[in-house]
Coordinates of C-alpha atoms and ligand atoms in Angstrom, one line a residue:
X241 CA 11.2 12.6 1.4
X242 CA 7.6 12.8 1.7
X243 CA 4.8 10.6 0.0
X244 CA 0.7 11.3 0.5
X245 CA -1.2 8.1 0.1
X246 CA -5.1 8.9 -0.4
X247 CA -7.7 6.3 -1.3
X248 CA -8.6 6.9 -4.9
X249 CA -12.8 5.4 -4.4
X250 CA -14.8 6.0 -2.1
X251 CA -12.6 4.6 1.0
X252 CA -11.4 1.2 2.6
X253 CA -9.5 0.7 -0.4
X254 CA -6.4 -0.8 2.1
X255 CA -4.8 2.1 2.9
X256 CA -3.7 1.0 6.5
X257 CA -2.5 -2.3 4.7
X258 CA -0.2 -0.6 2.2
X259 CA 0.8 2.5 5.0
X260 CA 2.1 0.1 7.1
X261 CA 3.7 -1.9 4.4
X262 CA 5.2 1.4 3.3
X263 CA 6.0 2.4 7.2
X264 CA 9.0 -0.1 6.9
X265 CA 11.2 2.8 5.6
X266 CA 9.6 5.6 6.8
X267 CA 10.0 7.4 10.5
X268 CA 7.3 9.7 10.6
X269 CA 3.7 8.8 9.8
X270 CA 1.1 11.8 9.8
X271 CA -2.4 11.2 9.4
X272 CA -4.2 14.5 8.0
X273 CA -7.9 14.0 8.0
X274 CA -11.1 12.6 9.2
X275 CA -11.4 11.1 12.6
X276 CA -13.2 7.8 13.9
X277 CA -15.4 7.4 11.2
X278 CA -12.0 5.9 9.2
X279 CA -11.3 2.2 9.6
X280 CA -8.4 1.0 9.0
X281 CA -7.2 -2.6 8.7
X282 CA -3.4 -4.0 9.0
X283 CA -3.1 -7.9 9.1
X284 CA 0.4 -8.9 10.7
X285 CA 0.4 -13.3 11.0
X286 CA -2.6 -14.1 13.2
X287 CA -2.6 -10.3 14.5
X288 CA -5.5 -8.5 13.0
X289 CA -5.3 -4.6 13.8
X290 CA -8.5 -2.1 13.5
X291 CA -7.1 1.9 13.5
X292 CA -9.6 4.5 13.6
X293 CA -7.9 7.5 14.9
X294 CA -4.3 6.2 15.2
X295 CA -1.6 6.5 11.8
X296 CA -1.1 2.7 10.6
X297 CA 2.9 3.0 11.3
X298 CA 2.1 2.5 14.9
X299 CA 2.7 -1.1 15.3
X300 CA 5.9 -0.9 14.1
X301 CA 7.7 0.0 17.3
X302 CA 10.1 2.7 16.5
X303 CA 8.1 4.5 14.4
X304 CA 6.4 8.4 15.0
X305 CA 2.9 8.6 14.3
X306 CA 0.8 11.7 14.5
X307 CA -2.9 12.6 14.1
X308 CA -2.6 15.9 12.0
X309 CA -4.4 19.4 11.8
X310 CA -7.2 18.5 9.7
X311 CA -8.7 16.1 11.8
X312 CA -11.3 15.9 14.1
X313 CA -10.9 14.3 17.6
X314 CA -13.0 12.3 19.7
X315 CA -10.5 12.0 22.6
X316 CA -12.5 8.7 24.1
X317 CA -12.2 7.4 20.7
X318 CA -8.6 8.2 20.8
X319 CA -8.0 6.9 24.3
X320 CA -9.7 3.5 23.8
X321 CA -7.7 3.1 21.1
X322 CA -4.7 3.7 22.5
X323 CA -5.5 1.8 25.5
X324 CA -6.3 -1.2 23.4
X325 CA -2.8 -0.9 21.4
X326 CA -1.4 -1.4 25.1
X327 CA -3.4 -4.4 26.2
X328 CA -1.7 -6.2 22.6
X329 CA 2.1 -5.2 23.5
X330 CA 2.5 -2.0 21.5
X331 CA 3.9 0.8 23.6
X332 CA 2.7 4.3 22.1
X333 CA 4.5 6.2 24.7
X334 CA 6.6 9.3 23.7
X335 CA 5.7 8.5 19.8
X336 CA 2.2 9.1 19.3
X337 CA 1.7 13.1 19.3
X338 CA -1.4 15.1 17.9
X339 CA -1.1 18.4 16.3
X340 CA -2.4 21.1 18.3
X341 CA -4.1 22.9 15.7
X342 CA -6.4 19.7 15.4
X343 CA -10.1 20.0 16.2
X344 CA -12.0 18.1 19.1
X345 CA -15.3 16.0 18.8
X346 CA -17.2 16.8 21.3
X347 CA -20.2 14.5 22.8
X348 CA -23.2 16.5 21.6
X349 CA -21.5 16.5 17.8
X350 CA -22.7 12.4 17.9
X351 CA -25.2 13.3 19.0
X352 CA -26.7 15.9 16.3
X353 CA -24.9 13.8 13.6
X354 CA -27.8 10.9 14.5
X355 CA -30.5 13.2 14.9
X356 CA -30.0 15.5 11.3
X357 CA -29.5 12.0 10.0
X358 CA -32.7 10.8 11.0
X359 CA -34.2 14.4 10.0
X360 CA -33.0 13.9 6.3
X361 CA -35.3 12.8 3.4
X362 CA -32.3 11.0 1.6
X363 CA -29.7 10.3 4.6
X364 CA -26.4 10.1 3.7
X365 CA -25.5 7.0 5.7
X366 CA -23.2 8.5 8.1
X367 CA -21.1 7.2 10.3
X368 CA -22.3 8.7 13.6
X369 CA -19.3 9.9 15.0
X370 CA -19.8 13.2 14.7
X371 CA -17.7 13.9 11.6
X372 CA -19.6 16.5 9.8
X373 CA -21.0 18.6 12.8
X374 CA -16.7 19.1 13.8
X375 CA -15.8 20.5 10.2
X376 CA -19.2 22.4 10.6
X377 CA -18.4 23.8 13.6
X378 CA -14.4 24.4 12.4
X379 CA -15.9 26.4 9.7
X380 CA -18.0 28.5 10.8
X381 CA -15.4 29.1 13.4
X382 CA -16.9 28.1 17.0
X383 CA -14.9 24.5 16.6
X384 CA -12.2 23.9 19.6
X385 CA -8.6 23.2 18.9
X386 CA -5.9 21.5 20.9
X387 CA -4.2 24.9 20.8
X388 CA -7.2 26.4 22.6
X389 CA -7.8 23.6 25.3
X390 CA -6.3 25.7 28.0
X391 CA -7.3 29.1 27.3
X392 CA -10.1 29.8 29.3
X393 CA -10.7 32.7 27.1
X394 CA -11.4 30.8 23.7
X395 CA -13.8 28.3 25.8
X396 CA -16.3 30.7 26.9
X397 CA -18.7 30.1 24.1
X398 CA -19.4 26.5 24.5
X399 CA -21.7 24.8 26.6
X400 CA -21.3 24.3 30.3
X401 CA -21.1 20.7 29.7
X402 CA -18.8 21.0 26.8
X403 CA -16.6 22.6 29.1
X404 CA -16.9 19.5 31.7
X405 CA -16.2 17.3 29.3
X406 CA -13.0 19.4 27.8
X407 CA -11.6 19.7 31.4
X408 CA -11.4 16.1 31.5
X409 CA -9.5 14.9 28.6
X410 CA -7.5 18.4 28.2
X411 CA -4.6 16.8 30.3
X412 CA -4.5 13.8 28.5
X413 CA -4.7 15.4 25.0
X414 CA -2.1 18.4 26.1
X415 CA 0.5 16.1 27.0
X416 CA 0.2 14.4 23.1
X417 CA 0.2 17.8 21.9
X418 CA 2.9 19.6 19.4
X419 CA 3.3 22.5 16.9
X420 CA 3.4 20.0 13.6
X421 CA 4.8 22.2 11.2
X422 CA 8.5 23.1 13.5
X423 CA 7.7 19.1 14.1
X424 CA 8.5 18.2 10.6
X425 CA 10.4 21.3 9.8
X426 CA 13.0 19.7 12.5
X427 CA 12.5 16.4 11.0
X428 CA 12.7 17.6 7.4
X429 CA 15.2 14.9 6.2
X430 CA 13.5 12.1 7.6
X431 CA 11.2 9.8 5.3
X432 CA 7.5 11.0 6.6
X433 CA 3.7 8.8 5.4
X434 CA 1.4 11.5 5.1
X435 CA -2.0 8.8 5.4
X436 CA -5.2 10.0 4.0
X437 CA -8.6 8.7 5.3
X438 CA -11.9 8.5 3.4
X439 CA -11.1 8.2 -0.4
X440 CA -10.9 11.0 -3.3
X441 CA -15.1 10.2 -4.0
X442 CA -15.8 10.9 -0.3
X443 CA -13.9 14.4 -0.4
X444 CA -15.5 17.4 0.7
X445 CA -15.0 19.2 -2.7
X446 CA -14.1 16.3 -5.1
X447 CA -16.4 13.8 -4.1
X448 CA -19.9 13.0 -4.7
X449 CA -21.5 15.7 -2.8
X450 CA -23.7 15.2 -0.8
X451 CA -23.1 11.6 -0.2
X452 CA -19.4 12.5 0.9
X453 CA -17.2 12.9 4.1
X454 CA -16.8 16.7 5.4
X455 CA -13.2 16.1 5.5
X456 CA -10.1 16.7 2.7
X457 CA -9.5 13.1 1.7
X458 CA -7.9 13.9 -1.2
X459 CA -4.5 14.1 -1.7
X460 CA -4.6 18.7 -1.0
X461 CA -5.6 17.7 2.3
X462 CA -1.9 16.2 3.3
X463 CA -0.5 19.9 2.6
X464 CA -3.0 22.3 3.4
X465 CA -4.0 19.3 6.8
X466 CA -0.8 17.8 7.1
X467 CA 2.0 21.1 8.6
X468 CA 3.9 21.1 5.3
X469 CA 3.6 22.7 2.1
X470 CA 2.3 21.6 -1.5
X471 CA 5.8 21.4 -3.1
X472 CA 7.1 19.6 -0.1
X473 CA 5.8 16.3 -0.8
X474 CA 7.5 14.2 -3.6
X475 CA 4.7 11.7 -4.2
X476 CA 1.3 11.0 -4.2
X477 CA -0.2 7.1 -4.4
X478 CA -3.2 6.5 -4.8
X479 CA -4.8 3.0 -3.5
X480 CA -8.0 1.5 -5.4
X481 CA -9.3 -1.9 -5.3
X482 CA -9.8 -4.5 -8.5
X483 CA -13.3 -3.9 -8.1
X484 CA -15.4 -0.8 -6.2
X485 CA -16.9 -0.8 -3.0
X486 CA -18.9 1.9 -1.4
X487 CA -20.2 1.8 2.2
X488 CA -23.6 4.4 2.9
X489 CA -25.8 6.0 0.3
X490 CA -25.2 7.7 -2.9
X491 CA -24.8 7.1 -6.8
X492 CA -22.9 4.0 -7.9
X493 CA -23.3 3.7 -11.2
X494 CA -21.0 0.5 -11.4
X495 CA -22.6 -0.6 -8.1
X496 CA -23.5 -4.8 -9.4
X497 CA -27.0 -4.6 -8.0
X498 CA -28.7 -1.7 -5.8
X499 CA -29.9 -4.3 -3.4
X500 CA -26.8 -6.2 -3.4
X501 CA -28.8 -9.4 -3.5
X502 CA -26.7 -10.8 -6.7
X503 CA -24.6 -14.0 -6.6
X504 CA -21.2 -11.6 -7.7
X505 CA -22.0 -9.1 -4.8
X506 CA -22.3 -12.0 -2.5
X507 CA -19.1 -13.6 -3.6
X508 CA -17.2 -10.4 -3.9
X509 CA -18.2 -9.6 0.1
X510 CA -17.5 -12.9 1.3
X511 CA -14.0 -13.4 -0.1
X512 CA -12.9 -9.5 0.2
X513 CA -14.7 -9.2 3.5
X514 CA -16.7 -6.7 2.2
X515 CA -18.0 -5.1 6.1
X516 CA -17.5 -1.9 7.1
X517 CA -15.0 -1.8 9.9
X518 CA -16.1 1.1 12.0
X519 CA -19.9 0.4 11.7
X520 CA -20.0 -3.4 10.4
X521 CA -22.2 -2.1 7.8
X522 CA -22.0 -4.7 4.3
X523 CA -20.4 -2.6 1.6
X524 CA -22.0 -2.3 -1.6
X525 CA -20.2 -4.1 -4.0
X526 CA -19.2 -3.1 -7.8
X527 CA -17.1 -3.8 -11.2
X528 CA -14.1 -1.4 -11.3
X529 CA -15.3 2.0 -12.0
X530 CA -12.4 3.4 -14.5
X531 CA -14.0 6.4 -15.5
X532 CA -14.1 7.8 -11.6
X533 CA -10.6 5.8 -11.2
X534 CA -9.3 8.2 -14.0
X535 CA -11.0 11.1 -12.3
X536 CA -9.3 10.7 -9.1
X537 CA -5.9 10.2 -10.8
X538 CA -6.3 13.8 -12.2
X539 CA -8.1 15.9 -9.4
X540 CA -5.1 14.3 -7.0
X541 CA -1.9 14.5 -9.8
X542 CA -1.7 10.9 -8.7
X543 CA 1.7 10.0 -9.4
X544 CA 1.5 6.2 -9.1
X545 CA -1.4 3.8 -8.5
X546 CA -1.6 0.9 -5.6
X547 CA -3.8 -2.0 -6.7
X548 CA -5.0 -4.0 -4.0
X549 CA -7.9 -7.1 -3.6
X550 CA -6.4 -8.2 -7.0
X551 CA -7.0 -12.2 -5.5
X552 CA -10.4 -11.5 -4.5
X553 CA -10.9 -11.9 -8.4
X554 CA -8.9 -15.5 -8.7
X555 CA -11.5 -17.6 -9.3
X556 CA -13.2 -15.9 -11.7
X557 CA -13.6 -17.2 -15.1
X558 CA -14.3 -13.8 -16.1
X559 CA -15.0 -10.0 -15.1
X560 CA -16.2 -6.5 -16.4
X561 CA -15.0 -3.2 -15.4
X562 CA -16.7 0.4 -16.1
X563 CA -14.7 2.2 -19.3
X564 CA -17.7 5.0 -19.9
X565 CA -21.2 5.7 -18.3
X566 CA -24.3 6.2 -21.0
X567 CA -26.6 9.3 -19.5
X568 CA -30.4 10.1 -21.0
X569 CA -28.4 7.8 -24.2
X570 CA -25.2 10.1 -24.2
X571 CA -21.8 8.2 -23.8
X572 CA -20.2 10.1 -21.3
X573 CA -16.2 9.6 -20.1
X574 CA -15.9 11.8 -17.4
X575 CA -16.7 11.9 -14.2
X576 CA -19.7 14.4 -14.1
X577 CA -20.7 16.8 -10.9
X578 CA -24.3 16.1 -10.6
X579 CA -25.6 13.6 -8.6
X580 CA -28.7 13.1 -10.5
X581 CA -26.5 12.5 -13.4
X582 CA -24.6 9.9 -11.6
X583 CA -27.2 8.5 -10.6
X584 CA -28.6 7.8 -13.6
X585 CA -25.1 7.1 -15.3
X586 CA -25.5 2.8 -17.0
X587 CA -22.1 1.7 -16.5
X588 CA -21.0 0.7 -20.3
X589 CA -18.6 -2.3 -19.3
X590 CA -15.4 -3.7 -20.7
X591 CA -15.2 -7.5 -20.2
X592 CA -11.5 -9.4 -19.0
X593 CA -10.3 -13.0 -18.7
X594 CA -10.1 -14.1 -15.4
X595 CA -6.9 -16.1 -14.7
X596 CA -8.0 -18.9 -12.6
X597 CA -5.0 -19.2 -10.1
X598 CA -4.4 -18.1 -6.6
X599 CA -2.0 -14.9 -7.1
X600 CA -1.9 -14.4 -2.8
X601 CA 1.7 -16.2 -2.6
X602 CA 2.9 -14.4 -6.0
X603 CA 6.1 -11.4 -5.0
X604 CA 7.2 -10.8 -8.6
X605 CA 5.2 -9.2 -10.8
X606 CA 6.1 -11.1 -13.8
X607 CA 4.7 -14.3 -11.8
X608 CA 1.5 -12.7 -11.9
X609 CA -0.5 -14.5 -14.4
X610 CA -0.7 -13.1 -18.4
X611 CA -4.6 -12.6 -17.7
X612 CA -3.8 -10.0 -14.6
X613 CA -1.2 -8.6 -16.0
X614 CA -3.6 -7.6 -19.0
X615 CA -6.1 -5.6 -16.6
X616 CA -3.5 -3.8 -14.9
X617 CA -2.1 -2.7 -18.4
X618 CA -5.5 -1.3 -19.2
X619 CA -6.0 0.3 -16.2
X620 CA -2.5 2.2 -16.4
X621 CA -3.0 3.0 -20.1
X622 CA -7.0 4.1 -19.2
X623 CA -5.8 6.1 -16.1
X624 CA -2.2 7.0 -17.9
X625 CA -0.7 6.5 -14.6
X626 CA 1.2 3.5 -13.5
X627 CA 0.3 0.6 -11.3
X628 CA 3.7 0.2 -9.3
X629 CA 2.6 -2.0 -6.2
X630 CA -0.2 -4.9 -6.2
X631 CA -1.6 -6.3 -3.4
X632 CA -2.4 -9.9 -3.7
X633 CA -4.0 -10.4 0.4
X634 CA -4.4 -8.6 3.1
X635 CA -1.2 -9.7 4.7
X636 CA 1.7 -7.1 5.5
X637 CA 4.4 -9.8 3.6
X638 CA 1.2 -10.2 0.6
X639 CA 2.4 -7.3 -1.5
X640 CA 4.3 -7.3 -4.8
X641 CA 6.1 -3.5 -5.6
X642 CA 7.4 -3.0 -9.1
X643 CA 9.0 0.7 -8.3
X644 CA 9.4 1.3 -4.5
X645 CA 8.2 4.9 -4.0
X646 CA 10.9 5.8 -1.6
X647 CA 13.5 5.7 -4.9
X648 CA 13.9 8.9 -6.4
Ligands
GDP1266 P1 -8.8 1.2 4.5 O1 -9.9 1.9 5.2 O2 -8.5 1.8 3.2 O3 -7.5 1.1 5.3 O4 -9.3 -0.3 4.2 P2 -10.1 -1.2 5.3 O5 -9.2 -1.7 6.3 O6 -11.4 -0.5 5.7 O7 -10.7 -2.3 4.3 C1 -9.8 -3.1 3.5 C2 -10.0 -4.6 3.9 O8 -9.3 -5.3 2.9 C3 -9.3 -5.0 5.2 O9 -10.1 -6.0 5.7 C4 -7.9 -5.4 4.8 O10 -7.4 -6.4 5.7 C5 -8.2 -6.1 3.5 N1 -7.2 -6.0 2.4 C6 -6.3 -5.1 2.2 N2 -5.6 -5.4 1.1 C7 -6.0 -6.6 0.6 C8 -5.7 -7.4 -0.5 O11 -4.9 -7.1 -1.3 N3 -6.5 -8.6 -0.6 C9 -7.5 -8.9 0.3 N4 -8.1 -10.0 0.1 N5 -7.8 -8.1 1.3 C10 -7.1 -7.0 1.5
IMO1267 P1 -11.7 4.8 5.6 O1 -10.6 5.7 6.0 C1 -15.6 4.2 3.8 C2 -18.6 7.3 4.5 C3 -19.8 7.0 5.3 C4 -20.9 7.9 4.7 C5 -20.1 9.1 4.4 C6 -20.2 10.2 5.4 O2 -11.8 3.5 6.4 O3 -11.6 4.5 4.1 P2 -19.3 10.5 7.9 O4 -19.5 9.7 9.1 O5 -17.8 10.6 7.5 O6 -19.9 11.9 7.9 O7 -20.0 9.7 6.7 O8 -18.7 8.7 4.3 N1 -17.3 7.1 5.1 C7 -16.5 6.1 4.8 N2 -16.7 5.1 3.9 N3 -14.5 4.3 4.4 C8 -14.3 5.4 5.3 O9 -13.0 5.6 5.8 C9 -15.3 6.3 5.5 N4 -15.4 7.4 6.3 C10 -16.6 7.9 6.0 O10 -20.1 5.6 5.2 O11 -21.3 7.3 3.5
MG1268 MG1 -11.7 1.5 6.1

């Protein structure tokens, strides 16, 4: 069986936390896009985990994780990372593989990510790894693959120094590498993760061009990025937070304040922990945004939503969430393709009773209090697509699942 789980915002809406939490029945976890601009975050007891590169079913230690075809792949980001997962006890060997057809980062990437960054009018607030010079270079076809790390023949276009610096990870990065679609042919009847990175908002296509990713975030990308194909996978989840965050520039139109100087923002960061973890940037911080929600649901056929950060809203007495946006005075309920648009978009807000109570030790969903319960039956009428897991913390064990997605 095979289920895709994409962020349905615009990223760190707990995807390693629920992948992992998903991971227990799984054997296969395939990451299929981005690279080290991805943070993700898995809390086991007093063990706090940061994955950039790595699938989130690697901690478990009998698990098979691999970074797939449509990413990008900074090998010293890869190799710290691995080399860190050591020093805490987790031993990668002979179950972490990366799919040959995957793309490299290579040094000067970073480097001409920072520099067209500084060069633009309205940056985009990149990440500076390189991202979007890799898929640049994949597409217009002078990118270098696993596959083509030792033939000298496909190298001979690159820099002298690219080639230095290929000849010295090439061994490393060979030894990981495998053909992913025999790989999970052969493995076609075990349960496989396919993790998204990003969020549907930051896809290439689907997103909020410019201010987007370069990779497929949404949940195409696990087919067309992952080795298998569209009508192999059986589910797709999509994980949003009770509010929005956003991390970088671009419209926001339920953003609470542009200067995030507001008392909710400031709550909202403190007790979600609202900071980037690849940069440490402070995340912009907004009500629920249903109308892009609702958008994502249908651009991904999102079979089944993941609510997480539902306790960041316990003490509350009350809260708003985005059900329309106005434009030039036109209601509009869909999520439009111009930016200017967007940017202009006033969020017309729904207002819901808070519940007052901590919901972080809560496993049964009918323990949740009446007042939560309420939101996520708007949300699944508003998106017409079921909430089946809520995450009430970020710990592994902090997760209440009202339909497992591994039941058919
Ligand atoms: P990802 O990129 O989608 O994996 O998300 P990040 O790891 O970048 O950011 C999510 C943050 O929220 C991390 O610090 C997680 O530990 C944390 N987290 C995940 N789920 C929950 C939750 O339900 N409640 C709270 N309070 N924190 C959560
Ligand atoms: P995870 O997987 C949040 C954002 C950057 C920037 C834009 C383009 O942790 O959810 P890039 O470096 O990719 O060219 O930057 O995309 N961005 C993310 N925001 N979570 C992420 O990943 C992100 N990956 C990229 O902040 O606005
Ligand atoms: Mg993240």
């Amino acid at each position: 069986m095979n289920i895709t789980v994409i962020g349905a915002q615009w990223g760190d809406e707990g995807k390693g936390k629920i992948v992992d939490y998903l991971a227990a029945d799984a054997q296969i976890i395939v990451r299929f896009s981005g690279g080290a601009n991805a943070g993700h975050t898995i809390v086991i007891g007093n063990e706090q985990f940061a994955l950039h590169l790595v699938p989130s079913g690697v901690l478990y230690p009998d698990k098979r994780v691999i970074l797939g075809s449509g990413m990008v792949i900074d090998p010293e980001a890869l190799f710290d990372e691995l080399a860190m997962l050591e020093s805490r006890g987790i031993n990668w060997n002979d179950r972490v593989f990366i799919s040959d057809r995957a793309h490299l980062v290579l040094p000067r990437y970073r480097e001409m990510d920072r520099q067209m960054e500084a060069a633009r009018k309205r940056p985009i607030g990149t990440t500076g790894r390189g991202i979007g010079l890799a898929y640049s270079m994949k597409a217009s076809r002078d990118g270098v693959r696993l596959a083509d790390l030792s033939d000298e023949d496909r190298l001979v276009n690159l820099e002298e120094k690219d080639i230095e610096y290929i000849k010295k990870w090439r061994g490393r990065l060979l030894a990981l590498a495998i053909d992913l679609p025999s790989f999970l042919y052969n493995h076609k009847n075990n349960y496989t993760l396919f993790e998204g990175a990003q969020g549907a908002l930051l896809d290439l296509d689907s997103g909020t061009y410019p201010f987007v990713s370069s990779g497929m975030s949404g949940a195409a990308g696990a087919a067309a990025q992952g080795g298998i194909g569209p009508r192999k996978i059986d589910r797709v989840l999509g994980v949003f937070k009770a509010y929005s965050t956003r991390v970088g520039n671009g419209p926001f139109p339920s953003e609470f304040d542009e200067h995030s100087q507001s008392s909710l923002c400031q709550f909202i960061r403190d007790t979600g922990r609202e900071y980037g973890v690849t940069t440490g940037r402070p995340r912009r911080c907004g009500y629920l945004d249903l109308v892009a929600l609702r958008y994502a649901c249908l651009v991904n056929s999102i079979d089944s939503l993941v609510l997480t950060h539902l306790d960041v809203y316990d003490t509350l007495d009350d809260f708003e969430a985005c059900v329309a946006y106005k434009v030039n005075g036109k209601l509009l309920e869909y999520f439009p393709a111009g930016i200017g648009d967007l940017a202009k978009a006033e969020p017309v807000l729904r207002k819901f009773k808070g519940w007052n109570k901590a919901v972080k030790h809560t496993r049964a969903y009918e323990e949740l209090p009446m007042e939560a319960r309420e939101y996520i039956a708007f949300i699944e009428e508003y998106c017409e697509t079921p909430v089946d897991i809520v995450s009430v913390g970020y710990e592994r064990s902090d997760t209440i699942v009202r339909k497992s997605p591994w039941t058919r």
